[in-house]
Short mmCIF file of C-alpha atoms and ligand atoms in Angstrom, two decimals:
data_model
loop_
_atom_site.label_atom_id
_atom_site.label_comp_id
_atom_site.label_asym_id
_atom_site.label_seq_id
_atom_site.Cartn_x
_atom_site.Cartn_y
_atom_site.Cartn_z
CA UNK A 1 85.71 -155.45 -61.86
CA UNK A 2 84.01 -151.95 -61.71
CA UNK A 3 81.85 -151.85 -58.56
CA UNK A 4 79.66 -148.78 -59.41
CA UNK A 5 80.03 -146.80 -56.84
CA UNK A 6 82.21 -143.82 -58.10
CA UNK A 7 81.24 -140.54 -56.82
CA UNK A 8 78.72 -142.11 -53.59
CA UNK A 9 79.86 -140.10 -50.34
CA UNK A 10 80.71 -143.00 -48.13
CA UNK A 11 80.85 -142.23 -44.28
CA UNK A 12 83.77 -144.23 -42.78
CA UNK A 13 83.71 -145.04 -39.08
CA UNK A 14 87.07 -145.83 -37.14
CA UNK A 15 89.26 -144.73 -39.93
CA UNK A 16 92.67 -143.77 -38.32
CA UNK A 17 93.95 -147.04 -38.89
CA UNK A 18 93.50 -150.59 -38.97
CA UNK A 19 90.41 -152.01 -40.77
CA UNK A 20 88.14 -148.63 -40.20
CA UNK A 21 91.12 -147.36 -42.54
CA UNK A 22 91.24 -150.62 -45.15
CA UNK A 23 87.44 -149.96 -45.48
CA UNK A 24 88.79 -145.97 -46.65
CA UNK A 25 91.54 -146.96 -48.56
CA UNK A 26 89.30 -149.22 -50.44
CA UNK A 27 86.71 -147.06 -51.55
CA UNK A 28 88.59 -144.21 -52.04
CA UNK A 29 90.41 -147.05 -54.48
CA UNK A 30 86.54 -147.21 -56.13
CA UNK A 31 86.33 -143.49 -56.38
CA UNK A 32 84.17 -143.12 -53.68
CA UNK A 33 84.30 -139.67 -51.82
CA UNK A 34 84.61 -139.94 -47.69
CA UNK A 35 84.59 -138.03 -44.92
CA UNK A 36 86.83 -140.23 -42.53
CA UNK A 37 85.91 -140.09 -38.06
CA UNK A 38 88.63 -140.95 -35.29
CA UNK A 39 89.33 -139.67 -32.01
CA UNK A 40 92.81 -138.32 -32.11
CA UNK A 41 93.37 -135.73 -34.98
CA UNK A 42 97.00 -135.77 -35.98
CA UNK A 43 96.72 -139.97 -37.14
CA UNK A 44 93.15 -138.87 -38.99
CA UNK A 45 94.77 -136.49 -40.58
CA UNK A 46 97.88 -138.54 -41.91
CA UNK A 47 95.38 -140.53 -42.59
CA UNK A 48 93.25 -138.56 -44.81
CA UNK A 49 97.05 -136.86 -46.93
CA UNK A 50 97.25 -140.96 -47.63
CA UNK A 51 94.42 -141.56 -48.57
CA UNK A 52 94.65 -138.87 -51.19
CA UNK A 53 98.03 -139.26 -52.32
CA UNK A 54 97.59 -142.14 -52.69
CA UNK A 55 94.62 -144.58 -52.95
CA UNK A 56 92.92 -141.09 -54.14
CA UNK A 57 94.96 -141.53 -57.89
CA UNK A 58 93.59 -141.01 -60.45
CA UNK A 59 90.03 -141.84 -58.86
CA UNK A 60 89.83 -137.30 -57.54
CA UNK A 61 87.65 -139.17 -55.08
CA UNK A 62 87.25 -136.39 -52.28
CA UNK A 63 88.67 -137.33 -48.29
CA UNK A 64 87.23 -135.01 -45.34
CA UNK A 65 88.29 -136.16 -42.00
CA UNK A 66 86.64 -135.10 -38.55
CA UNK A 67 88.41 -136.17 -35.66
CA UNK A 68 84.78 -136.98 -33.05
CA UNK A 69 84.34 -139.76 -31.11
CA UNK A 70 81.91 -141.39 -32.96
CA UNK A 71 79.89 -142.73 -29.76
CA UNK A 72 78.86 -139.65 -28.74
CA UNK A 73 76.00 -137.93 -29.63
CA UNK A 74 78.12 -134.41 -29.62
CA UNK A 75 80.31 -136.43 -31.74
CA UNK A 76 77.97 -137.43 -34.08
CA UNK A 77 77.07 -134.14 -34.79
CA UNK A 78 79.68 -132.93 -35.37
CA UNK A 79 79.92 -135.43 -38.22
CA UNK A 80 76.94 -134.49 -39.64
CA UNK A 81 77.76 -131.20 -39.77
CA UNK A 82 79.97 -131.16 -42.22
CA UNK A 83 78.32 -133.72 -44.75
CA UNK A 84 74.05 -134.89 -43.99
CA UNK A 85 73.72 -137.37 -47.04
CA UNK A 86 75.70 -140.46 -47.07
CA UNK A 87 75.27 -143.32 -49.41
CA UNK A 88 77.75 -145.31 -47.75
CA UNK A 89 78.20 -145.86 -43.87
CA UNK A 90 80.50 -148.28 -42.68
CA UNK A 91 80.15 -148.03 -38.52
CA UNK A 92 83.31 -148.83 -36.29
CA UNK A 93 85.03 -148.34 -33.06
CA UNK A 94 87.28 -149.52 -30.92
CA UNK A 95 86.62 -152.38 -29.45
CA UNK A 96 85.46 -153.13 -25.61
CA UNK A 97 88.03 -154.19 -22.95
CA UNK A 98 88.66 -157.82 -22.14
CA UNK A 99 88.67 -159.03 -18.65
CA UNK A 100 85.97 -161.03 -16.38
CA UNK A 101 82.50 -160.33 -16.57
CA UNK A 102 82.91 -161.02 -12.04
CA UNK A 103 84.48 -156.97 -11.99
CA UNK A 104 82.57 -155.68 -14.79
CA UNK A 105 79.70 -153.08 -13.00
CA UNK A 106 76.99 -151.61 -15.28
CA UNK A 107 78.80 -148.43 -16.18
CA UNK A 108 81.05 -150.74 -18.09
CA UNK A 109 78.24 -152.62 -19.69
CA UNK A 110 76.80 -149.13 -20.34
CA UNK A 111 80.26 -147.78 -22.31
CA UNK A 112 80.41 -151.33 -24.22
CA UNK A 113 75.99 -151.35 -25.26
CA UNK A 114 77.19 -147.90 -25.95
CA UNK A 115 79.94 -148.33 -28.43
CA UNK A 116 79.19 -151.20 -29.96
CA UNK A 117 75.22 -150.91 -30.47
CA UNK A 118 74.23 -148.33 -29.72
CA UNK A 119 76.37 -145.56 -32.61
CA UNK A 120 75.22 -148.09 -35.23
CA UNK A 121 71.97 -147.92 -34.64
CA UNK A 122 72.22 -143.75 -34.12
CA UNK A 123 74.23 -143.97 -37.67
CA UNK A 124 71.93 -146.19 -39.36
CA UNK A 125 68.94 -143.98 -38.02
CA UNK A 126 70.20 -140.98 -38.75
CA UNK A 127 71.36 -142.08 -42.88
CA UNK A 128 68.93 -145.10 -43.92
CA UNK A 129 65.91 -142.57 -44.83
CA UNK A 130 67.65 -140.48 -47.10
CA UNK A 131 69.45 -143.88 -48.68
CA UNK A 132 65.86 -145.04 -48.81
CA UNK A 133 65.07 -142.08 -50.26
CA UNK A 134 67.66 -141.53 -52.55
CA UNK A 135 66.90 -145.12 -54.46
CA UNK A 136 70.78 -146.68 -53.26
CA UNK A 137 72.44 -147.28 -49.75
CA UNK A 138 74.76 -149.46 -48.25
CA UNK A 139 75.35 -149.45 -44.51
CA UNK A 140 78.31 -152.18 -43.41
CA UNK A 141 78.76 -153.36 -39.47
CA UNK A 142 82.17 -153.69 -38.64
CA UNK A 143 81.18 -156.26 -36.20
CA UNK A 144 83.53 -159.30 -34.40
CA UNK A 145 83.74 -163.11 -35.81
CA UNK A 146 82.94 -163.46 -31.57
CA UNK A 147 79.26 -162.90 -32.05
CA UNK A 148 79.27 -166.10 -34.14
CA UNK A 149 81.73 -168.19 -31.65
CA UNK A 150 81.99 -166.17 -29.08
CA UNK A 151 85.45 -165.58 -26.60
CA UNK A 152 85.23 -165.63 -23.36
CA UNK A 153 87.84 -162.53 -21.70
CA UNK A 154 86.03 -160.75 -24.53
CA UNK A 155 81.81 -160.76 -23.02
CA UNK A 156 81.59 -157.26 -23.67
CA UNK A 157 82.20 -157.54 -27.42
CA UNK A 158 79.74 -161.10 -27.91
CA UNK A 159 76.95 -159.37 -25.04
CA UNK A 160 76.99 -155.93 -27.05
CA UNK A 161 77.49 -157.10 -30.50
CA UNK A 162 74.87 -158.99 -30.57
CA UNK A 163 72.81 -156.96 -29.55
CA UNK A 164 73.41 -155.51 -32.72
CA UNK A 165 73.31 -158.43 -34.87
CA UNK A 166 69.61 -158.54 -33.96
CA UNK A 167 68.76 -154.89 -34.53
CA UNK A 168 70.40 -155.38 -38.15
CA UNK A 169 68.63 -158.39 -38.82
CA UNK A 170 65.20 -156.73 -37.95
CA UNK A 171 65.80 -153.29 -39.86
CA UNK A 172 67.86 -154.85 -43.44
CA UNK A 173 64.80 -156.68 -43.67
CA UNK A 174 62.19 -153.36 -43.13
CA UNK A 175 60.17 -151.52 -45.33
CA UNK A 176 64.32 -150.00 -46.61
CA UNK A 177 65.25 -153.13 -47.75
CA UNK A 178 62.94 -152.87 -51.69
CA UNK A 179 64.22 -149.00 -52.26
CA UNK A 180 67.96 -150.01 -52.68
CA UNK A 181 69.53 -150.20 -49.26
CA UNK A 182 71.47 -153.22 -48.19
CA UNK A 183 72.91 -153.44 -44.56
CA UNK A 184 75.18 -156.07 -43.58
CA UNK A 185 77.36 -157.20 -40.85
CA UNK A 186 81.11 -157.79 -41.91
CA UNK A 187 82.69 -160.29 -38.66
CA UNK A 188 86.28 -160.39 -38.29
CA UNK A 189 88.21 -162.98 -37.29
CA UNK A 190 91.83 -162.14 -35.92
CA UNK A 191 93.50 -159.89 -38.86
CA UNK A 192 96.79 -157.11 -38.19
CA UNK A 193 96.32 -154.37 -36.91
CA UNK A 194 96.74 -152.13 -34.30
CA UNK A 195 94.33 -153.44 -31.83
CA UNK A 196 95.41 -156.80 -32.09
CA UNK A 197 99.19 -156.15 -30.78
CA UNK A 198 97.79 -154.57 -28.20
CA UNK A 199 95.54 -157.26 -27.19
CA UNK A 200 98.96 -159.78 -27.71
CA UNK A 201 101.36 -157.58 -25.48
CA UNK A 202 98.75 -157.57 -22.53
CA UNK A 203 98.03 -161.24 -22.99
CA UNK A 204 102.33 -161.52 -22.67
CA UNK A 205 102.39 -159.42 -19.78
CA UNK A 206 99.68 -161.11 -17.71
CA UNK A 207 100.93 -164.61 -18.80
CA UNK A 208 104.61 -164.47 -18.84
CA UNK A 209 104.98 -165.77 -22.25
CA UNK A 210 106.87 -164.26 -25.01
CA UNK A 211 105.20 -161.97 -27.23
CA UNK A 212 106.65 -164.43 -30.61
CA UNK A 213 105.35 -167.12 -29.09
CA UNK A 214 101.49 -166.12 -28.90
CA UNK A 215 101.75 -165.01 -32.09
CA UNK A 216 102.55 -167.84 -34.01
CA UNK A 217 100.29 -170.20 -31.65
CA UNK A 218 97.52 -167.87 -32.85
CA UNK A 219 98.75 -168.15 -36.20
CA UNK A 220 98.66 -172.26 -35.63
CA UNK A 221 95.02 -171.98 -34.81
CA UNK A 222 94.27 -170.53 -38.27
CA UNK A 223 93.85 -172.77 -41.13
CA UNK A 224 94.85 -169.83 -43.24
CA UNK A 225 97.99 -169.76 -40.69
CA UNK A 226 97.74 -166.06 -40.94
CA UNK A 227 96.89 -163.03 -40.20
CA UNK A 228 94.67 -161.28 -42.25
CA UNK A 229 95.61 -157.25 -43.30
CA UNK A 230 93.00 -154.60 -43.64
CA UNK A 231 93.76 -154.02 -46.74
CA UNK A 232 91.80 -157.86 -48.09
CA UNK A 233 89.40 -156.80 -45.05
CA UNK A 234 88.54 -153.17 -46.51
CA UNK A 235 87.91 -154.76 -50.52
CA UNK A 236 85.47 -157.05 -48.77
CA UNK A 237 83.28 -154.03 -47.06
CA UNK A 238 83.84 -151.89 -51.21
CA UNK A 239 82.20 -155.20 -52.39
CA UNK A 240 79.30 -155.27 -50.09
CA UNK A 241 78.86 -151.65 -51.11
CA UNK A 242 79.18 -152.47 -54.50
CA UNK A 243 75.83 -152.27 -57.07
CA UNK A 244 75.95 -155.89 -57.56
CA UNK A 245 76.13 -156.79 -54.02
CA UNK A 246 72.47 -155.39 -54.36
CA UNK A 247 70.93 -158.85 -53.37
CA UNK A 248 73.19 -159.60 -50.10
CA UNK A 249 71.32 -158.07 -46.83
CA UNK A 250 70.78 -158.94 -43.28
CA UNK A 251 74.25 -160.58 -43.42
CA UNK A 252 77.07 -161.70 -40.73
CA UNK A 253 79.68 -161.46 -43.76
CA UNK A 254 83.16 -163.95 -41.55
CA UNK A 255 86.41 -163.13 -42.95
CA UNK A 256 88.21 -165.06 -40.57
CA UNK A 257 90.48 -167.13 -43.01
CA UNK A 258 88.39 -170.46 -42.13
CA UNK A 259 88.91 -170.42 -37.96
CA UNK A 260 85.24 -170.35 -37.75
CA UNK A 261 85.11 -174.37 -37.64
CA UNK A 262 81.46 -175.30 -38.17
CA UNK A 263 79.60 -176.32 -41.21
CA UNK A 264 77.25 -173.57 -41.27
P1 NAD B 1 92.12 -149.90 -34.18
O1 NAD B 1 92.86 -150.02 -33.06
O2 NAD B 1 93.74 -150.62 -35.70
O3 NAD B 1 92.00 -149.21 -35.16
C1 NAD B 1 90.06 -148.83 -34.49
C2 NAD B 1 90.66 -147.25 -35.30
O4 NAD B 1 89.20 -146.25 -34.04
C3 NAD B 1 90.92 -146.14 -34.93
O5 NAD B 1 90.66 -145.39 -35.85
C4 NAD B 1 90.87 -145.05 -33.47
O6 NAD B 1 91.02 -143.73 -34.24
C5 NAD B 1 89.12 -144.97 -34.08
N1 NAD B 1 88.47 -145.18 -32.92
C6 NAD B 1 87.93 -146.07 -31.50
N2 NAD B 1 87.33 -145.35 -30.80
C7 NAD B 1 86.74 -144.55 -31.94
C8 NAD B 1 85.41 -143.36 -31.24
N3 NAD B 1 84.80 -143.39 -29.63
N4 NAD B 1 85.09 -142.49 -32.03
C9 NAD B 1 86.38 -142.46 -33.78
N5 NAD B 1 86.71 -143.49 -34.07
C10 NAD B 1 87.54 -144.57 -32.97
O7 NAD B 1 91.48 -151.32 -33.96
P2 NAD B 1 90.76 -152.51 -36.21
O8 NAD B 1 91.49 -153.64 -35.37
O9 NAD B 1 90.80 -151.98 -36.75
O10 NAD B 1 88.90 -153.14 -34.34
C11 NAD B 1 87.77 -151.94 -35.33
C12 NAD B 1 87.21 -152.89 -34.49
O11 NAD B 1 87.60 -154.25 -34.97
C13 NAD B 1 87.27 -152.71 -33.34
O12 NAD B 1 86.05 -152.58 -32.85
C14 NAD B 1 87.63 -153.90 -32.99
O13 NAD B 1 87.71 -154.65 -31.64
C15 NAD B 1 86.45 -154.85 -34.76
N6 NAD B 1 87.24 -156.38 -34.51
C16 NAD B 1 89.02 -156.20 -34.93
C17 NAD B 1 89.51 -157.49 -34.52
C18 NAD B 1 91.00 -157.65 -35.42
O14 NAD B 1 91.50 -158.81 -35.33
N7 NAD B 1 91.55 -156.66 -35.63
C19 NAD B 1 88.62 -158.26 -34.99
C20 NAD B 1 87.48 -158.93 -33.94
C21 NAD B 1 87.48 -157.17 -33.61
#
């Protein structure tokens, strides 16, 4: 299916690896020009080179990169200095650390809210009106299945991302909806990325259990009996950015291999 977005410009955050990179790959394969952002310059540059060489293929899509911390004002200013008008924005940054809420002070909460709530809101604020003025826009926020089914040790994520979800529910239905702009959240369950590997290794160290046993148990708890791949996550993101998805707005799209146990 031709998604009808060839030649559009996308800002994809947290895109040197993992889910963000999966989204950038899928968009580039559709002929979308991308500006990818992550903090580490070396890995980001390598990912940009791969996107150009492998994924852009015959589409001729442009790939720019900007090594910045997207959760800071200076980082966002540097990104928007490179390019201002985006047709597509994928918001994403590292998730907050796991832990016990009794140990989190105000600073820990401010960091989580800054990264996983206020940063996407700032990115929406910076781009949505120009999208509306041009009559087309797609914003996809990478959040988490923890918004629908909270995970006890991820209280910072449960809280901060729920705040974003509430905000998005309102702004997606504001006047921009009639001007061709959609804003949706894409909720990953368990995907095979470095973040999951790191989390599993930390749990193995804490509990003394072998990491292979933990991974197997985690897989077993998912009806699909496997973790998702960044490629399949990216494909869902690209579809949400498509012309065909213009009537999907203000939704929380869960991709979790059936792990969420509810009927609705
Ligand atoms: P990852 O660690 O594999 O990749 C994260 C990417 O974001 C990297 O490119 C990193 O450089 C970049 N990044 C991190 N902080 C940044 C910042 N401040 N500014 C710019 N770039 C930054 O992680 P992932 O698994 O792809 O996860 C992406 C998001 O999805 C995270 O917020 C994570 O909590 C959430 N999530 C992931 C899963 C999963 O199973 N992988 C599940 C639920 C939620």
